[in-house]
Amino acid sequence: TPLGPARIARRRRVPILPAAMLREEGGWVLRHLAPIAPETAASDRELAERCNEALAELILRNPDQWVWFHDRWGVEEG
């Protein structure tokens, strides 16, 4: 897990907005989850883990929109 985004967010005191561009009927749409405030994490690693959890949530909501290189989240192809 890269720590760079977490470190930048903590140093600049700005939230991270987990988001993804999704293909929907009529074109592309930006979908996002709630911002992750860096001050709510005890460390860069914890903040990065929260970002990974948010990414996993976005993927699990729309698994058909992702390129799968390995079965990280245990989702079977359907």
N, CA, C and O atoms as a Tinker XYZ file with bonds, in Angstrom:
   312  protein
     1  N      0.838000   -1.187000    0.000000    73     2
     2  CA     0.000000    0.000000    0.000000    64     1     3
     3  C      0.876000    1.241000    0.000000    63     2     4     5
     4  O      1.713000    1.412000    0.887000    81     3
     5  N      0.693000    2.103000   -0.981000    73     3     6
     6  CA     1.490000    3.329000   -0.995000    64     5     7
     7  C      1.060000    4.286000    0.118000    63     6     8     9
     8  O     -0.133000    4.499000    0.337000    81     7
     9  N      2.027000    4.851000    0.808000    73     7    10
    10  CA     1.742000    5.772000    1.902000    64     9    11
    11  C      1.732000    7.228000    1.455000    63    10    12    13
    12  O      1.337000    8.103000    2.225000    81    11
    13  N      2.163000    7.505000    0.217000    73    11    14
    14  CA     2.274000    8.870000   -0.274000    64    13    15
    15  C      1.010000    9.702000   -0.112000    63    14    16    17
    16  O      1.076000   10.782000    0.475000    81    15
    17  N     -0.148000    9.242000   -0.610000    73    15    18
    18  CA    -1.368000   10.045000   -0.456000    64    17    19
    19  C     -1.722000   10.322000    1.008000    63    18    20    21
    20  O     -2.174000   11.417000    1.345000    81    19
    21  N     -1.517000    9.337000    1.866000    73    19    22
    22  CA    -1.806000    9.532000    3.292000    64    21    23
    23  C     -0.866000   10.576000    3.892000    63    22    24    25
    24  O     -1.292000   11.437000    4.662000    81    23
    25  N      0.402000   10.493000    3.537000    73    23    26
    26  CA     1.378000   11.455000    4.074000    64    25    27
    27  C      1.056000   12.880000    3.615000    63    26    28    29
    28  O      1.118000   13.823000    4.404000    81    27
    29  N      0.715000   13.024000    2.340000    73    27    30
    30  CA     0.374000   14.353000    1.822000    64    29    31
    31  C     -0.858000   14.895000    2.542000    63    30    32    33
    32  O     -0.866000   16.049000    2.969000    81    31
    33  N     -1.899000   14.071000    2.681000    73    31    34
    34  CA    -3.132000   14.519000    3.338000    64    33    35
    35  C     -2.873000   14.924000    4.785000    63    34    36    37
    36  O     -3.415000   15.924000    5.255000    81    35
    37  N     -2.053000   14.159000    5.490000    73    35    38
    38  CA    -1.776000   14.488000    6.892000    64    37    39
    39  C     -0.945000   15.755000    7.009000    63    38    40    41
    40  O     -1.207000   16.585000    7.879000    81    39
    41  N      0.058000   15.919000    6.141000    73    39    42
    42  CA     0.897000   17.125000    6.193000    64    41    43
    43  C      0.113000   18.372000    5.836000    63    42    44    45
    44  O      0.288000   19.417000    6.462000    81    43
    45  N     -0.750000   18.272000    4.835000    73    43    46
    46  CA    -1.519000   19.430000    4.369000    64    45    47
    47  C     -2.825000   19.621000    5.127000    63    46    48    49
    48  O     -3.510000   20.630000    4.962000    81    47
    49  N     -3.166000   18.630000    5.971000    73    47    50
    50  CA    -4.411000   18.668000    6.754000    64    49    51
    51  C     -5.636000   18.814000    5.855000    63    50    52    53
    52  O     -6.510000   19.651000    6.080000    81    51
    53  N     -5.664000   17.963000    4.826000    73    51    54
    54  CA    -6.801000   17.941000    3.900000    64    53    55
    55  C     -7.374000   16.525000    3.852000    63    54    56    57
    56  O     -6.628000   15.552000    3.965000    81    55
    57  N     -8.674000   16.404000    3.687000    73    55    58
    58  CA    -9.283000   15.076000    3.611000    64    57    59
    59  C     -8.992000   14.395000    2.279000    63    58    60    61
    60  O     -8.673000   15.042000    1.282000    81    59
    61  N     -9.110000   13.093000    2.295000    73    59    62
    62  CA    -8.997000   12.282000    1.082000    64    61    63
    63  C    -10.421000   11.921000    0.660000    63    62    64    65
    64  O    -11.219000   11.467000    1.479000    81    63
    65  N    -10.734000   12.122000   -0.612000    73    63    66
    66  CA   -12.057000   11.809000   -1.136000    64    65    67
    67  C    -11.957000   10.559000   -1.998000    63    66    68    69
    68  O    -11.487000   10.625000   -3.134000    81    67
    69  N    -12.402000    9.408000   -1.461000    73    67    70
    70  CA   -12.377000    8.178000   -2.252000    64    69    71
    71  C    -13.407000    8.296000   -3.382000    63    70    72    73
    72  O    -14.588000    8.532000   -3.126000    81    71
    73  N    -12.959000    8.133000   -4.616000    73    71    74
    74  CA   -13.858000    8.323000   -5.754000    64    73    75
    75  C    -13.461000    7.419000   -6.905000    63    74    76    77
    76  O    -12.333000    6.934000   -6.980000    81    75
    77  N    -14.412000    7.205000   -7.796000    73    75    78
    78  CA   -14.165000    6.409000   -9.002000    64    77    79
    79  C    -15.047000    6.928000  -10.127000    63    78    80    81
    80  O    -16.178000    7.358000   -9.900000    81    79
    81  N    -14.519000    6.884000  -11.332000    73    79    82
    82  CA   -15.306000    7.180000  -12.525000    64    81    83
    83  C    -15.920000    5.870000  -12.990000    63    82    84    85
    84  O    -15.214000    4.890000  -13.226000    81    83
    85  N    -17.240000    5.861000  -13.121000    73    83    86
    86  CA   -17.955000    4.645000  -13.507000    64    85    87
    87  C    -18.698000    4.849000  -14.817000    63    86    88    89
    88  O    -19.226000    5.926000  -15.094000    81    87
    89  N    -18.727000    3.787000  -15.615000    73    87    90
    90  CA   -19.500000    3.812000  -16.848000    64    89    91
    91  C    -20.955000    3.540000  -16.509000    63    90    92    93
    92  O    -21.283000    2.506000  -15.926000    81    91
    93  N    -21.814000    4.460000  -16.872000    73    91    94
    94  CA   -23.251000    4.278000  -16.693000    64    93    95
    95  C    -23.935000    4.615000  -18.004000    63    94    96    97
    96  O    -23.323000    5.179000  -18.911000    81    95
    97  N    -25.206000    4.264000  -18.095000    73    95    98
    98  CA   -25.951000    4.577000  -19.311000    64    97    99
    99  C    -25.865000    6.077000  -19.576000    63    98   100   101
   100  O    -26.187000    6.892000  -18.711000    81    99
   101  N    -25.432000    6.422000  -20.764000    73    99   102
   102  CA   -25.305000    7.828000  -21.104000    64   101   103
   103  C    -23.919000    8.402000  -20.918000    63   102   104   105
   104  O    -23.680000    9.546000  -21.304000    81   103
   105  N    -22.994000    7.650000  -20.342000    73   103   106
   106  CA   -21.636000    8.162000  -20.199000    64   105   107
   107  C    -20.979000    7.824000  -18.883000    63   106   108   109
   108  O    -21.338000    6.855000  -18.214000    81   107
   109  N    -20.010000    8.644000  -18.527000    73   107   110
   110  CA   -19.216000    8.448000  -17.310000    64   109   111
   111  C    -19.771000    9.308000  -16.179000    63   110   112   113
   112  O    -20.216000   10.436000  -16.393000    81   111
   113  N    -19.734000    8.748000  -14.971000    73   111   114
   114  CA   -20.230000    9.443000  -13.789000    64   113   115
   115  C    -19.197000    9.295000  -12.670000    63   114   116   117
   116  O    -18.630000    8.221000  -12.471000    81   115
   117  N    -18.964000   10.378000  -11.954000    73   115   118
   118  CA   -18.062000   10.337000  -10.800000    64   117   119
   119  C    -18.880000    9.965000   -9.569000    63   118   120   121
   120  O    -19.844000   10.649000   -9.228000    81   119
   121  N    -18.498000    8.899000   -8.918000    73   119   122
   122  CA   -19.132000    8.468000   -7.662000    64   121   123
   123  C    -18.084000    8.540000   -6.561000    63   122   124   125
   124  O    -16.922000    8.194000   -6.777000    81   123
   125  N    -18.500000    8.991000   -5.375000    73   123   126
   126  CA   -17.532000    9.090000   -4.280000    64   125   127
   127  C    -18.171000    8.645000   -2.974000    63   126   128   129
   128  O    -19.393000    8.580000   -2.837000    81   127
   129  N    -17.308000    8.345000   -2.032000    73   127   130
   130  CA   -17.713000    7.998000   -0.675000    64   129   131
   131  C    -17.450000    9.212000    0.208000    63   130   132   133
   132  O    -16.990000   10.248000   -0.272000    81   131
   133  N    -17.737000    9.086000    1.468000    73   131   134
   134  CA   -17.481000   10.182000    2.411000    64   133   135
   135  C    -15.991000   10.468000    2.500000    63   134   136   137
   136  O    -15.182000    9.543000    2.428000    81   135
   137  N    -15.615000   11.732000    2.656000    73   135   138
   138  CA   -14.192000   12.070000    2.818000    64   137   139
   139  C    -13.601000   11.394000    4.052000    63   138   140   141
   140  O    -14.290000   11.150000    5.042000    81   139
   141  N    -12.323000   11.105000    3.962000    73   139   142
   142  CA   -11.602000   10.513000    5.090000    64   141   143
   143  C    -10.714000   11.609000    5.672000    63   142   144   145
   144  O     -9.768000   12.053000    5.021000    81   143
   145  N    -11.010000   12.040000    6.878000    73   143   146
   146  CA   -10.248000   13.109000    7.528000    64   145   147
   147  C     -8.947000   12.533000    8.088000    63   146   148   149
   148  O     -8.984000   11.557000    8.837000    81   147
   149  N     -7.808000   13.115000    7.742000    73   147   150
   150  CA    -6.537000   12.553000    8.201000    64   149   151
   151  C     -6.358000   12.572000    9.713000    63   150   152   153
   152  O     -5.658000   11.725000   10.267000    81   151
   153  N     -6.991000   13.538000   10.384000    73   151   154
   154  CA    -6.826000   13.615000   11.841000    64   153   155
   155  C     -7.545000   12.485000   12.581000    63   154   156   157
   156  O     -7.353000   12.313000   13.785000    81   155
   157  N     -8.372000   11.715000   11.868000    73   155   158
   158  CA    -9.053000   10.586000   12.507000    64   157   159
   159  C     -8.203000    9.321000   12.499000    63   158   160   161
   160  O     -8.588000    8.311000   13.089000    81   159
   161  N     -7.053000    9.370000   11.835000    73   159   162
   162  CA    -6.161000    8.211000   11.784000    64   161   163
   163  C     -4.948000    8.469000   12.677000    63   162   164   165
   164  O     -4.439000    9.588000   12.745000    81   163
   165  N     -4.501000    7.430000   13.351000    73   163   166
   166  CA    -3.367000    7.559000   14.273000    64   165   167
   167  C     -2.022000    7.607000   13.551000    63   166   168   169
   168  O     -1.029000    8.057000   14.121000    81   167
   169  N     -1.983000    7.140000   12.288000    73   167   170
   170  CA    -0.714000    7.080000   11.562000    64   169   171
   171  C     -0.975000    7.149000   10.060000    63   170   172   173
   172  O     -2.110000    7.031000    9.599000    81   171
   173  N      0.112000    7.344000    9.311000    73   171   174
   174  CA    -0.001000    7.305000    7.847000    64   173   175
   175  C     -0.499000    5.941000    7.393000    63   174   176   177
   176  O     -1.337000    5.838000    6.496000    81   175
   177  N      0.023000    4.905000    8.018000    73   175   178
   178  CA    -0.377000    3.546000    7.635000    64   177   179
   179  C     -1.875000    3.339000    7.863000    63   178   180   181
   180  O     -2.550000    2.774000    7.002000    81   179
   181  N     -2.403000    3.781000    8.998000    73   179   182
   182  CA    -3.829000    3.620000    9.276000    64   181   183
   183  C     -4.662000    4.390000    8.254000    63   182   184   185
   184  O     -5.688000    3.892000    7.791000    81   183
   185  N     -4.234000    5.586000    7.905000    73   183   186
   186  CA    -4.955000    6.368000    6.912000    64   185   187
   187  C     -4.920000    5.667000    5.555000    63   186   188   189
   188  O     -5.932000    5.626000    4.854000    81   187
   189  N     -3.776000    5.123000    5.183000    73   187   190
   190  CA    -3.664000    4.373000    3.924000    64   189   191
   191  C     -4.568000    3.141000    3.945000    63   190   192   193
   192  O     -5.176000    2.803000    2.929000    81   191
   193  N     -4.661000    2.472000    5.087000    73   191   194
   194  CA    -5.540000    1.300000    5.201000    64   193   195
   195  C     -7.000000    1.701000    5.021000    63   194   196   197
   196  O     -7.772000    0.966000    4.405000    81   195
   197  N     -7.382000    2.851000    5.550000    73   195   198
   198  CA    -8.752000    3.338000    5.357000    64   197   199
   199  C     -9.022000    3.630000    3.886000    63   198   200   201
   200  O    -10.113000    3.370000    3.380000    81   199
   201  N     -8.018000    4.172000    3.210000    73   199   202
   202  CA    -8.167000    4.419000    1.772000    64   201   203
   203  C     -8.347000    3.103000    1.024000    63   202   204   205
   204  O     -9.167000    3.017000    0.110000    81   203
   205  N     -7.593000    2.086000    1.403000    73   203   206
   206  CA    -7.748000    0.765000    0.783000    64   205   207
   207  C     -9.144000    0.198000    1.039000    63   206   208   209
   208  O     -9.750000   -0.390000    0.145000    81   207
   209  N     -9.647000    0.373000    2.248000    73   207   210
   210  CA   -10.989000   -0.108000    2.570000    64   209   211
   211  C    -12.039000    0.613000    1.721000    63   210   212   213
   212  O    -12.997000   -0.003000    1.255000    81   211
   213  N    -11.850000    1.912000    1.527000    73   211   214
   214  CA   -12.789000    2.672000    0.693000    64   213   215
   215  C    -12.715000    2.202000   -0.754000    63   214   216   217
   216  O    -13.744000    2.056000   -1.414000    81   215
   217  N    -11.500000    1.963000   -1.251000    73   215   218
   218  CA   -11.346000    1.452000   -2.605000    64   217   219
   219  C    -12.029000    0.096000   -2.745000    63   218   220   221
   220  O    -12.703000   -0.163000   -3.742000    81   219
   221  N    -11.858000   -0.763000   -1.755000    73   219   222
   222  CA   -12.513000   -2.068000   -1.779000    64   221   223
   223  C    -14.028000   -1.908000   -1.828000    63   222   224   225
   224  O    -14.704000   -2.644000   -2.547000    81   223
   225  N    -14.564000   -0.963000   -1.079000    73   223   226
   226  CA   -16.005000   -0.728000   -1.094000    64   225   227
   227  C    -16.479000   -0.288000   -2.482000    63   226   228   229
   228  O    -17.495000   -0.774000   -2.980000    81   227
   229  N    -15.741000    0.630000   -3.099000    73   227   230
   230  CA   -16.108000    1.071000   -4.444000    64   229   231
   231  C    -16.067000   -0.089000   -5.439000    63   230   232   233
   232  O    -16.936000   -0.210000   -6.303000    81   231
   233  N    -15.059000   -0.929000   -5.308000    73   231   234
   234  CA   -14.933000   -2.074000   -6.210000    64   233   235
   235  C    -16.055000   -3.077000   -5.982000    63   234   236   237
   236  O    -16.641000   -3.577000   -6.942000    81   235
   237  N    -16.357000   -3.374000   -4.730000    73   235   238
   238  CA   -17.401000   -4.355000   -4.438000    64   237   239
   239  C    -18.788000   -3.861000   -4.864000    63   238   240   241
   240  O    -19.667000   -4.672000   -5.156000    81   239
   241  N    -18.989000   -2.550000   -4.902000    73   239   242
   242  CA   -20.258000   -1.997000   -5.384000    64   241   243
   243  C    -20.386000   -2.127000   -6.903000    63   242   244   245
   244  O    -21.494000   -2.199000   -7.434000    81   243
   245  N    -19.243000   -2.156000   -7.596000    73   243   246
   246  CA   -19.227000   -2.169000   -9.059000    64   245   247
   247  C    -18.124000   -3.079000   -9.592000    63   246   248   249
   248  O    -17.251000   -2.605000  -10.318000    81   247
   249  N    -18.133000   -4.365000   -9.258000    73   247   250
   250  CA   -17.010000   -5.228000   -9.633000    64   249   251
   251  C    -16.822000   -5.378000  -11.143000    63   250   252   253
   252  O    -15.719000   -5.678000  -11.598000    81   251
   253  N    -17.874000   -5.177000  -11.914000    73   251   254
   254  CA   -17.761000   -5.313000  -13.364000    64   253   255
   255  C    -17.002000   -4.153000  -14.009000    63   254   256   257
   256  O    -16.684000   -4.211000  -15.197000    81   255
   257  N    -16.712000   -3.118000  -13.253000    73   255   258
   258  CA   -16.058000   -1.931000  -13.789000    64   257   259
   259  C    -14.538000   -1.926000  -13.553000    63   258   260   261
   260  O    -13.866000   -0.938000  -13.849000    81   259
   261  N    -14.015000   -3.008000  -13.032000    73   259   262
   262  CA   -12.603000   -3.045000  -12.675000    64   261   263
   263  C    -11.875000   -4.116000  -13.455000    63   262   264   265
   264  O    -12.469000   -5.129000  -13.823000    81   263
   265  N    -10.598000   -3.905000  -13.710000    73   263   266
   266  CA    -9.744000   -4.909000  -14.326000    64   265   267
   267  C     -9.148000   -5.738000  -13.197000    63   266   268   269
   268  O     -8.460000   -5.213000  -12.322000    81   267
   269  N     -9.419000   -7.035000  -13.228000    73   267   270
   270  CA    -8.978000   -7.909000  -12.147000    64   269   271
   271  C     -7.701000   -8.629000  -12.530000    63   270   272   273
   272  O     -7.686000   -9.396000  -13.493000    81   271
   273  N     -6.626000   -8.391000  -11.788000    73   271   274
   274  CA    -5.372000   -9.089000  -12.006000    64   273   275
   275  C     -5.208000  -10.255000  -11.038000    63   274   276   277
   276  O     -4.479000  -11.208000  -11.314000    81   275
   277  N     -5.889000  -10.167000   -9.908000    73   275   278
   278  CA    -5.888000  -11.261000   -8.935000    64   277   279
   279  C     -7.158000  -11.118000   -8.091000    63   278   280   281
   280  O     -7.832000  -10.089000   -8.147000    81   279
   281  N     -7.474000  -12.129000   -7.329000    73   279   282
   282  CA    -8.718000  -12.168000   -6.561000    64   281   283
   283  C     -8.500000  -11.598000   -5.161000    63   282   284   285
   284  O     -8.644000  -12.314000   -4.170000    81   283
   285  N     -8.156000  -10.321000   -5.078000    73   283   286
   286  CA    -7.832000   -9.689000   -3.795000    64   285   287
   287  C     -9.015000   -9.660000   -2.845000    63   286   288   289
   288  O     -8.855000   -9.873000   -1.644000    81   287
   289  N    -10.227000   -9.392000   -3.387000    73   287   290
   290  CA   -11.386000   -9.211000   -2.528000    64   289   291
   291  C    -12.321000  -10.422000   -2.518000    63   290   292   293
   292  O    -13.415000  -10.346000   -1.959000    81   291
   293  N    -11.920000  -11.504000   -3.110000    73   291   294
   294  CA   -12.717000  -12.730000   -3.059000    64   293   295
   295  C    -14.025000  -12.658000   -3.817000    63   294   296   297
   296  O    -15.000000  -13.306000   -3.435000    81   295
   297  N    -14.063000  -11.879000   -4.887000    73   295   298
   298  CA   -15.282000  -11.764000   -5.687000    64   297   299
   299  C    -15.181000  -12.715000   -6.865000    63   298   300   301
   300  O    -14.217000  -12.678000   -7.629000    81   299
   301  N    -16.197000  -13.574000   -7.003000    73   299   302
   302  CA   -16.196000  -14.498000   -8.129000    64   301   303
   303  C    -16.773000  -13.821000   -9.361000    63   302   304   305
   304  O    -17.701000  -13.016000   -9.281000    81   303
   305  N    -16.195000  -14.174000  -10.502000    73   303   306
   306  CA   -16.729000  -13.645000  -11.757000    64   305   307
   307  C    -18.075000  -14.300000  -12.022000    63   306   308   309
   308  O    -18.275000  -15.483000  -11.749000    81   307
   309  N    -19.002000  -13.496000  -12.567000    73   307   310
   310  CA   -20.336000  -14.051000  -12.780000    64   309   311
   311  C    -20.800000  -13.965000  -14.170000    63   310   312
   312  O    -21.910000  -14.398000  -14.479000    81   311
